[in-house]
Short mmCIF file of C-alpha atoms (C1' of nucleotides) in Angstrom, two decimals:
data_model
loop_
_atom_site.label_atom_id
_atom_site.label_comp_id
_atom_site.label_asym_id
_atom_site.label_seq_id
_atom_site.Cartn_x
_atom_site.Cartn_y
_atom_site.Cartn_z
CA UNK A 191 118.01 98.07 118.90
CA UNK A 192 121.08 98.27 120.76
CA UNK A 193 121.23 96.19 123.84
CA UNK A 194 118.36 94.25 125.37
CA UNK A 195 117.00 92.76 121.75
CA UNK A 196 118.97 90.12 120.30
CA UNK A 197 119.60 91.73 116.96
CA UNK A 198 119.68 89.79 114.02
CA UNK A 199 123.27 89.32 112.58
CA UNK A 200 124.04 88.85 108.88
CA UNK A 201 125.12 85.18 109.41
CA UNK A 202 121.71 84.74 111.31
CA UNK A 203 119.68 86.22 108.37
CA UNK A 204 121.72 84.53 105.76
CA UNK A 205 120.66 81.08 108.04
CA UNK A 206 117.20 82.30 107.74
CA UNK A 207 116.95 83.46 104.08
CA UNK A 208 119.16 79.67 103.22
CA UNK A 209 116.33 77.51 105.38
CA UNK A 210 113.60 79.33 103.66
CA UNK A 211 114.99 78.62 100.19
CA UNK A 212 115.38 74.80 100.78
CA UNK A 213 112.22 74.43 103.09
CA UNK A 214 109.89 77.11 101.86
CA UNK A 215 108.20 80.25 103.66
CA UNK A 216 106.24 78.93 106.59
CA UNK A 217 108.30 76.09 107.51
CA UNK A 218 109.85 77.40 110.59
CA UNK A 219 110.12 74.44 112.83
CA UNK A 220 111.68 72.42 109.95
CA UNK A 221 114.26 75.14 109.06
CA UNK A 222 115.25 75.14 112.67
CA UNK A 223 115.39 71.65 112.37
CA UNK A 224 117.99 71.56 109.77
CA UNK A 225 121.25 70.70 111.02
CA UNK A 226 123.17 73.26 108.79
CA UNK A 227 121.16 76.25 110.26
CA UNK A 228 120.32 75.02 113.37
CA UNK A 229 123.36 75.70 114.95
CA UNK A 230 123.36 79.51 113.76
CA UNK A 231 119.39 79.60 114.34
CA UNK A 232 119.86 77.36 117.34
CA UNK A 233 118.65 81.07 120.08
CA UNK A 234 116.40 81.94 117.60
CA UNK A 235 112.50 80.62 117.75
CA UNK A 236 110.06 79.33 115.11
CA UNK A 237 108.31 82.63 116.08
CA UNK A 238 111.63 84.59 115.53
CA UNK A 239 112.37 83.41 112.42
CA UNK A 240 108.50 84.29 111.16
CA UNK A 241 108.58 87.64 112.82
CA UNK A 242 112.38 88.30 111.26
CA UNK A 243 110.64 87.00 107.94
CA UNK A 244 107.74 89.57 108.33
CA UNK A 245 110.59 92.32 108.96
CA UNK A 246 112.63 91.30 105.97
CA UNK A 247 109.43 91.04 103.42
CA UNK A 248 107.99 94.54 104.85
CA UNK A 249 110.90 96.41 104.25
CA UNK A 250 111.18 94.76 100.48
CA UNK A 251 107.73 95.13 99.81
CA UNK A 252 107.73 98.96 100.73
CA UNK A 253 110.69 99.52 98.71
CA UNK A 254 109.38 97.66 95.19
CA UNK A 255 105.90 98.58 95.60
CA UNK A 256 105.89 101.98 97.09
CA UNK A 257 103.88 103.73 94.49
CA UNK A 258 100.37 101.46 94.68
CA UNK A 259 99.56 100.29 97.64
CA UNK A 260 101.72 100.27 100.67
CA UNK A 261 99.63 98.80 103.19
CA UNK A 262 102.07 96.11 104.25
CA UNK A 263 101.90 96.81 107.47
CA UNK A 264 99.12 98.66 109.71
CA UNK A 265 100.27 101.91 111.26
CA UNK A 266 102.28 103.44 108.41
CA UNK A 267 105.08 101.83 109.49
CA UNK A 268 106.51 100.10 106.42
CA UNK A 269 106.14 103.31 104.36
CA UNK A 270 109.67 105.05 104.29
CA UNK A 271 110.36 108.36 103.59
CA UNK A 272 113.56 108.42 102.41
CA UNK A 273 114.90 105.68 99.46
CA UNK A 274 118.16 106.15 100.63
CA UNK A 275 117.75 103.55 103.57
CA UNK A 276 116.56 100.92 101.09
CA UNK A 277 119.03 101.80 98.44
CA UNK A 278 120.60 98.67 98.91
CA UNK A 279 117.50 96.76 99.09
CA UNK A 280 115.80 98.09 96.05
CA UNK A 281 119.34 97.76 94.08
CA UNK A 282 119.34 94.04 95.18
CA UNK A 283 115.49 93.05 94.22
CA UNK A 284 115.73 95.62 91.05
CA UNK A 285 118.72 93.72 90.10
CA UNK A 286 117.15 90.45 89.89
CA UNK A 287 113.59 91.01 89.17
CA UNK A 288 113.36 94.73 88.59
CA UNK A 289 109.75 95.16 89.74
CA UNK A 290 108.21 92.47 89.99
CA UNK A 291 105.94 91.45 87.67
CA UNK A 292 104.04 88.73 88.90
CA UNK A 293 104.62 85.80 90.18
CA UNK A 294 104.99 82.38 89.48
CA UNK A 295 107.04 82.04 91.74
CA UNK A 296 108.65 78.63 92.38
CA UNK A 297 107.10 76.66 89.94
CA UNK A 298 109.32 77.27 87.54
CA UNK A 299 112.04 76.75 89.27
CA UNK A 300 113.61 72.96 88.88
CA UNK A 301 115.68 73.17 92.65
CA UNK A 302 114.43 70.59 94.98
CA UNK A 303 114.96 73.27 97.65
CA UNK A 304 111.05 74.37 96.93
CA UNK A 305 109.60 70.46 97.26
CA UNK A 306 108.52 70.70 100.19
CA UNK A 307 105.56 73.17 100.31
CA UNK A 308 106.16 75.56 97.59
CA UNK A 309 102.48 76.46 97.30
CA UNK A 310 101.73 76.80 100.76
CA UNK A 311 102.23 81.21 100.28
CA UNK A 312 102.89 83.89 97.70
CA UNK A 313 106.83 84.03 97.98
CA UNK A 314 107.94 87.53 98.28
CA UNK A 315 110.33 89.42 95.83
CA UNK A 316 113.30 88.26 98.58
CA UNK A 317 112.73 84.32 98.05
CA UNK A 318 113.51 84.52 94.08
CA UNK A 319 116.83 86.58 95.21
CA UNK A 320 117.54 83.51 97.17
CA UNK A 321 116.62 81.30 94.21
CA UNK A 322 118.36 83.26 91.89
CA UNK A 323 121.24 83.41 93.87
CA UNK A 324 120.95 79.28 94.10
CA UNK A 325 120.26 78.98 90.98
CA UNK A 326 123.33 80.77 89.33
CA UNK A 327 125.32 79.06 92.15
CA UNK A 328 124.59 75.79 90.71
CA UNK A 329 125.34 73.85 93.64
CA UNK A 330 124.15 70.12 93.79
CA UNK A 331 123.48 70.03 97.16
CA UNK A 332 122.31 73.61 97.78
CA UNK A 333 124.06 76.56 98.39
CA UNK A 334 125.73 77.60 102.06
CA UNK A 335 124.41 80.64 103.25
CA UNK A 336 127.30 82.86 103.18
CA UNK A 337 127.62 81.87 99.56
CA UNK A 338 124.12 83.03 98.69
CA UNK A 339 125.39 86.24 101.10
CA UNK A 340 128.14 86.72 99.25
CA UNK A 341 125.97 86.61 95.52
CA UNK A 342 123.48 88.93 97.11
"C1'" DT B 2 102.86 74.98 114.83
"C1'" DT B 3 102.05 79.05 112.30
"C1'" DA B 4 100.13 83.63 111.45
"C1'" DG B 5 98.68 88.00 112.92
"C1'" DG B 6 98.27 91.85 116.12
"C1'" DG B 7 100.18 94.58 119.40
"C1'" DC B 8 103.61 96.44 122.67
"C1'" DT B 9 108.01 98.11 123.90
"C1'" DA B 10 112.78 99.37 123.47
"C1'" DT B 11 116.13 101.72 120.75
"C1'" DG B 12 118.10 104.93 117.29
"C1'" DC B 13 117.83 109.11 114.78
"C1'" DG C 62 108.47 112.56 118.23
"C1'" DC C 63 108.80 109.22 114.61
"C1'" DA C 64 110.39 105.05 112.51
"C1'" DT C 65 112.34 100.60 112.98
"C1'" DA C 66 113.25 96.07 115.01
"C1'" DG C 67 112.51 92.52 118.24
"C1'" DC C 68 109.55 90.11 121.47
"C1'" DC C 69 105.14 88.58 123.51
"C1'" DC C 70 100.33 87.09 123.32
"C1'" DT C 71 96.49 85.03 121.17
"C1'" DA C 72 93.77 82.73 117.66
"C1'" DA C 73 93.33 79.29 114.12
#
DNA sequence: TTAGGGCTATGC
DNA sequence: GCATAGCCCTAA
């Protein structure tokens, strides 16, 4: 993680965390298509942004869901030892959502950001952060990613 | 084009 | 040595 991997920078995950909220989980190619997060996204692949994505939910998941059924990830990776790590993690999804109840996910929610495919998978604790941080944004057009940063 | 599996490099 | 994060390969 130092020097040969292109590690991910807040701006870049903030860029991937806005596309998915106005294009929906899966939707790589047209999130790197977007000409607000292109230009942040613009070294990053479609195959980055889904492998970033799968980093981002696994670390989430492990932290609200540590007590059933870890499993997120094959080789015992995703299953932490310490809370301290995801401290900030688990504040941010416990502040919103607290544990996750269930999901219904972004059908409730009235932002055109989820048009697009909103059904196509079971959004993860992280995409109703996003939405909630939208949401109590209240911006017409959608928020900028360092906004939604910044609320997180 | 996307999802999943696996490998490797890096940090502790 | 273990855990994490990023990248590559392959299948659907």
């Amino acid at each position: 993680m130092g020097a040969p991997k292109q590690r991910w920078n807040s701006e870049e995950e903030a860029a991937l965390r806005t596309g998915i909220a106005r294009h929906g989980v899966g939707n790589w190619r047209t999130i790197l298509n977007d000409p607000e997060l292109s230009s942040t996204l613009r070294y990053r692949s479609n195959v980055d942004l889904k492998d970033k994505w799968r980093n981002m939910n696994v670390i989430v998941i492990a932290s609200s869901s540590r007590d059933k059924g870890r499993t997120a990830v094959k080789k015992t990776r995703a299953a932490p030892k310490n809370n301290d790590h995801f401290a900030a993690i688990s504040a941010v999804t416990s502040d919103v959502d607290g544990e996750i109840v269930d999901t219904k996910p972004i059908a409730s929610v009235p932002n055109e950001a989820w048009n697009t495919s909103s059904s196509k998978k079971a959004q993860s604790r992280l995409d109703n952060i996003i939405m909630e941080a939208i949401k109590n944004l209240n911006e017409p057009m959608g928020s900028h990613r360092t906004t939604i940063a910044n609320y997180i």
